[in-house]
mmCIF file of C-alpha atoms in Angstrom:
data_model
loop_
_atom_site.group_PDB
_atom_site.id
_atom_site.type_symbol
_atom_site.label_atom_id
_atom_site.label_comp_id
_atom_site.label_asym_id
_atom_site.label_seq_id
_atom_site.Cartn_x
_atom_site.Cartn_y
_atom_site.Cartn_z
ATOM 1 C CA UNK A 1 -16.021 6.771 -31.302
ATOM 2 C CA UNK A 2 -19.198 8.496 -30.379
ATOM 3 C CA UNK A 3 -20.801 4.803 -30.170
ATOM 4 C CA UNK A 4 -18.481 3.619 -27.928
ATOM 5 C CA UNK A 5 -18.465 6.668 -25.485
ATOM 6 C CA UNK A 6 -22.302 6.047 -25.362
ATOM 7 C CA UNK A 7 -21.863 2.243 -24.605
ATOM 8 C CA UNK A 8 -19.531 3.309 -21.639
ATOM 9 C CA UNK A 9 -22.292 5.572 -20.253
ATOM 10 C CA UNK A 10 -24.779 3.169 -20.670
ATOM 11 C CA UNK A 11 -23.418 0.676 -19.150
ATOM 12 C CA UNK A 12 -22.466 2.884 -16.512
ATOM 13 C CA UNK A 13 -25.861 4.076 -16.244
ATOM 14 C CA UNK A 14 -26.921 0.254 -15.848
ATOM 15 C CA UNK A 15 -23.852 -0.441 -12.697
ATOM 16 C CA UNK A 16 -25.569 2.537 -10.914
ATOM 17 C CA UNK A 17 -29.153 1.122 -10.957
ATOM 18 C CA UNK A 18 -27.512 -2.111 -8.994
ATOM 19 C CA UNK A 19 -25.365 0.493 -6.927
ATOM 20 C CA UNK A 20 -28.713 1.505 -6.581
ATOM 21 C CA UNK A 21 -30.255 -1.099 -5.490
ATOM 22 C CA UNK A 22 -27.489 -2.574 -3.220
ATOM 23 C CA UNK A 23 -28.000 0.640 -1.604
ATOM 24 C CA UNK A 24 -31.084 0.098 -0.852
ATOM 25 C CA UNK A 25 -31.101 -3.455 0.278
ATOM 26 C CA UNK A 26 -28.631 -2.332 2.727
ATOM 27 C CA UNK A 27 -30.688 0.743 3.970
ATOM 28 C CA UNK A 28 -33.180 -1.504 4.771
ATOM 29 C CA UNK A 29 -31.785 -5.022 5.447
ATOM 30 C CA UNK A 30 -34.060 -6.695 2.736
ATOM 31 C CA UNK A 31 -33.345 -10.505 2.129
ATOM 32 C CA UNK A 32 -33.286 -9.822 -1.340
ATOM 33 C CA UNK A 33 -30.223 -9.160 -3.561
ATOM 34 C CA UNK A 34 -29.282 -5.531 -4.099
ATOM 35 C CA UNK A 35 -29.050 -6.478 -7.905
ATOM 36 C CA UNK A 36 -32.600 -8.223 -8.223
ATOM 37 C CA UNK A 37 -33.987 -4.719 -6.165
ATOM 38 C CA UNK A 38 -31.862 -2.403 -8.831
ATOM 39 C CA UNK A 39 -33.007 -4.513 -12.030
ATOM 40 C CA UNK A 40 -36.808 -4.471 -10.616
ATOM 41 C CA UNK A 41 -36.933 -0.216 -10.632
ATOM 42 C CA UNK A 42 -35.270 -0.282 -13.907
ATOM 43 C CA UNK A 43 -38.123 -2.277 -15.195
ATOM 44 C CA UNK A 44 -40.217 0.061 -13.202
ATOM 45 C CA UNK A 45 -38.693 2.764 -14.428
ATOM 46 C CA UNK A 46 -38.931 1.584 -18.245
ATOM 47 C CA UNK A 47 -42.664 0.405 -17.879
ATOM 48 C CA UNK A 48 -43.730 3.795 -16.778
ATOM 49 C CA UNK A 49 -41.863 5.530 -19.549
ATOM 50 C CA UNK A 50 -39.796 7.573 -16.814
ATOM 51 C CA UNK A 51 -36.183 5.987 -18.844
ATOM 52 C CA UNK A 52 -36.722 5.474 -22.173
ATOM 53 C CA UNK A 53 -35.202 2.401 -23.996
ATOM 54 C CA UNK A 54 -33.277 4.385 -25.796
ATOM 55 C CA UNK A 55 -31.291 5.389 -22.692
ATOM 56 C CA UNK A 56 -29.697 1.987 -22.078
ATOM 57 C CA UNK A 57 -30.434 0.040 -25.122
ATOM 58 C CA UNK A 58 -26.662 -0.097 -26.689
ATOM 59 C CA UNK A 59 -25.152 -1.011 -23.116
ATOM 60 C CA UNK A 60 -27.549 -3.795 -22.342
ATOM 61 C CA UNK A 61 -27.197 -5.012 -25.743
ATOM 62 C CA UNK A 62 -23.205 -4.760 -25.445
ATOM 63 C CA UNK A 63 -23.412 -6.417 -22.119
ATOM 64 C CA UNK A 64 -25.710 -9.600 -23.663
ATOM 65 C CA UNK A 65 -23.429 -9.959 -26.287
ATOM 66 C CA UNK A 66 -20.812 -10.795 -23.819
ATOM 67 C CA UNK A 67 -22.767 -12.674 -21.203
ATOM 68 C CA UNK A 68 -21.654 -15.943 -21.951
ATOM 69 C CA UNK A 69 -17.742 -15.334 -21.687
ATOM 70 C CA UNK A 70 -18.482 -15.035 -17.799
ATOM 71 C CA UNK A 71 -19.607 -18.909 -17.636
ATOM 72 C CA UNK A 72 -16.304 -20.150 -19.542
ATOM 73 C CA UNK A 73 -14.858 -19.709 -16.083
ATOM 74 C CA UNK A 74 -17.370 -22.233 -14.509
ATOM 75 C CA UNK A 75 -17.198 -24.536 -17.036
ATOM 76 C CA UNK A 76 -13.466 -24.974 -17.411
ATOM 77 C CA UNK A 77 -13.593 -24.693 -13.033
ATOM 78 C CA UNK A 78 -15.785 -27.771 -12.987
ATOM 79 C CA UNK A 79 -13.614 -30.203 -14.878
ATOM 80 C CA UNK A 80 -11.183 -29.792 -11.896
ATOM 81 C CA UNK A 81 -13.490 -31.703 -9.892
ATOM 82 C CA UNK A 82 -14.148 -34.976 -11.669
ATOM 83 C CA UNK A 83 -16.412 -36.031 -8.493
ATOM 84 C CA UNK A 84 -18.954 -33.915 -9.238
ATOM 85 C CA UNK A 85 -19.392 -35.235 -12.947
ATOM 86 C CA UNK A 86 -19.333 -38.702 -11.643
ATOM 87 C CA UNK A 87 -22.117 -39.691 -9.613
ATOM 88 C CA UNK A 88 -23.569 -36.580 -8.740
ATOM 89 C CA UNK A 89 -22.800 -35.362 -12.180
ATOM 90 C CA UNK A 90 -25.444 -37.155 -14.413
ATOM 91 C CA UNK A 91 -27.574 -36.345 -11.602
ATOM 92 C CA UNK A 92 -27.210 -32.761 -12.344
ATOM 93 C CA UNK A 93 -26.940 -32.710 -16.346
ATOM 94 C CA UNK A 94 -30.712 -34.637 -15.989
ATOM 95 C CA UNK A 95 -32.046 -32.219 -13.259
ATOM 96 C CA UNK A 96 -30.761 -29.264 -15.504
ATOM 97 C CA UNK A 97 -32.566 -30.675 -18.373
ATOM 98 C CA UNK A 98 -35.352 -31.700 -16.740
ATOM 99 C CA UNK A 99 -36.173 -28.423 -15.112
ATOM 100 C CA UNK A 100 -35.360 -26.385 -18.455
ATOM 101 C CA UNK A 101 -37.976 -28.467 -20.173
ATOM 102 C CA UNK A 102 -40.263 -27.873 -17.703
ATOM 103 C CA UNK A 103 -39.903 -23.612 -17.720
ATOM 104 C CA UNK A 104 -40.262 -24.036 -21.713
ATOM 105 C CA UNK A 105 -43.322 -25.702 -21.040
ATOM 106 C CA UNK A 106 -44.795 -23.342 -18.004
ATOM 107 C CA UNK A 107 -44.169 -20.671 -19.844
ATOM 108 C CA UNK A 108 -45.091 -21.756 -22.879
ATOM 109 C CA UNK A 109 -48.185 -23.061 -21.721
ATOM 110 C CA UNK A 110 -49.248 -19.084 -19.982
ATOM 111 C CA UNK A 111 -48.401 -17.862 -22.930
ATOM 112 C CA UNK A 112 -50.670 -19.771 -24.529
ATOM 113 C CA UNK A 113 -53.368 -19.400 -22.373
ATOM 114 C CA UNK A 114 -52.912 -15.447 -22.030
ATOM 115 C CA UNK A 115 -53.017 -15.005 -25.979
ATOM 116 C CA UNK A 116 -56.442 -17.381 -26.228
ATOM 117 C CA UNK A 117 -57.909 -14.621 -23.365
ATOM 118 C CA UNK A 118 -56.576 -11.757 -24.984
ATOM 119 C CA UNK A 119 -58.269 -12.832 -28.176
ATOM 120 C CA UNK A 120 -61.818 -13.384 -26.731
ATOM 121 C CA UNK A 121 -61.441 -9.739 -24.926
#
């Protein structure tokens, strides 16, 4: 019981950094999403110690774990539109490929390079 109660506030804690950040994106007419501008200070706020981990870590984890139940919506939506998997379709399925092969790689590849510097610092 006490776990769940502590999920709850977590992930309430979580909704009011993008409340937060909405907030601000509206206070000052930013072109950027509220949610990217809430997620960036809780980074900020975890990389300077300010929240610890500890504060959300059970409510992002409980979050993750459901993440992919919000695409079954979008999937099962996109069968009702056979057009799109028909010309278009294969066009997308290889540009979706294509591009995640290519982050793997980027990233990847800094990673790389940033570990080599690290060890010759």
């Amino acid at each position: 019981m006490r776990l769940i109660l502590k999920v709850i506030l977590q992930v309430a804690g979580l909704y009011a950094f993008y409340y937060i950040g909405t907030s601000i994106q509206d206070w000052l007419g930013l072109p950027v999403p509220g949610s990217i501008l809430g997620l960036v200070l809780l980074l900020v706020l975890l990389m300077t110690g300010i929240l610890p981990v500890g504060w959300i870590d059970h409510g992002a984890g409980f979050m993750l774990a459901y993440l992919p139940l919000f695409f079954v919506p979008v999937t099962v939506g996109i069968i009702e539109y056979p057009i799109l998997l028909s010309k278009t379709g294969i066009l997308m399925i290889v540009m979706t490929i294509t591009g995640t092969w290519l982050t793997m790689f980027a990233a990847g590849f800094t990673s790389e390079k940033l570990s080599k510097r690290k060890e010759e610092a």
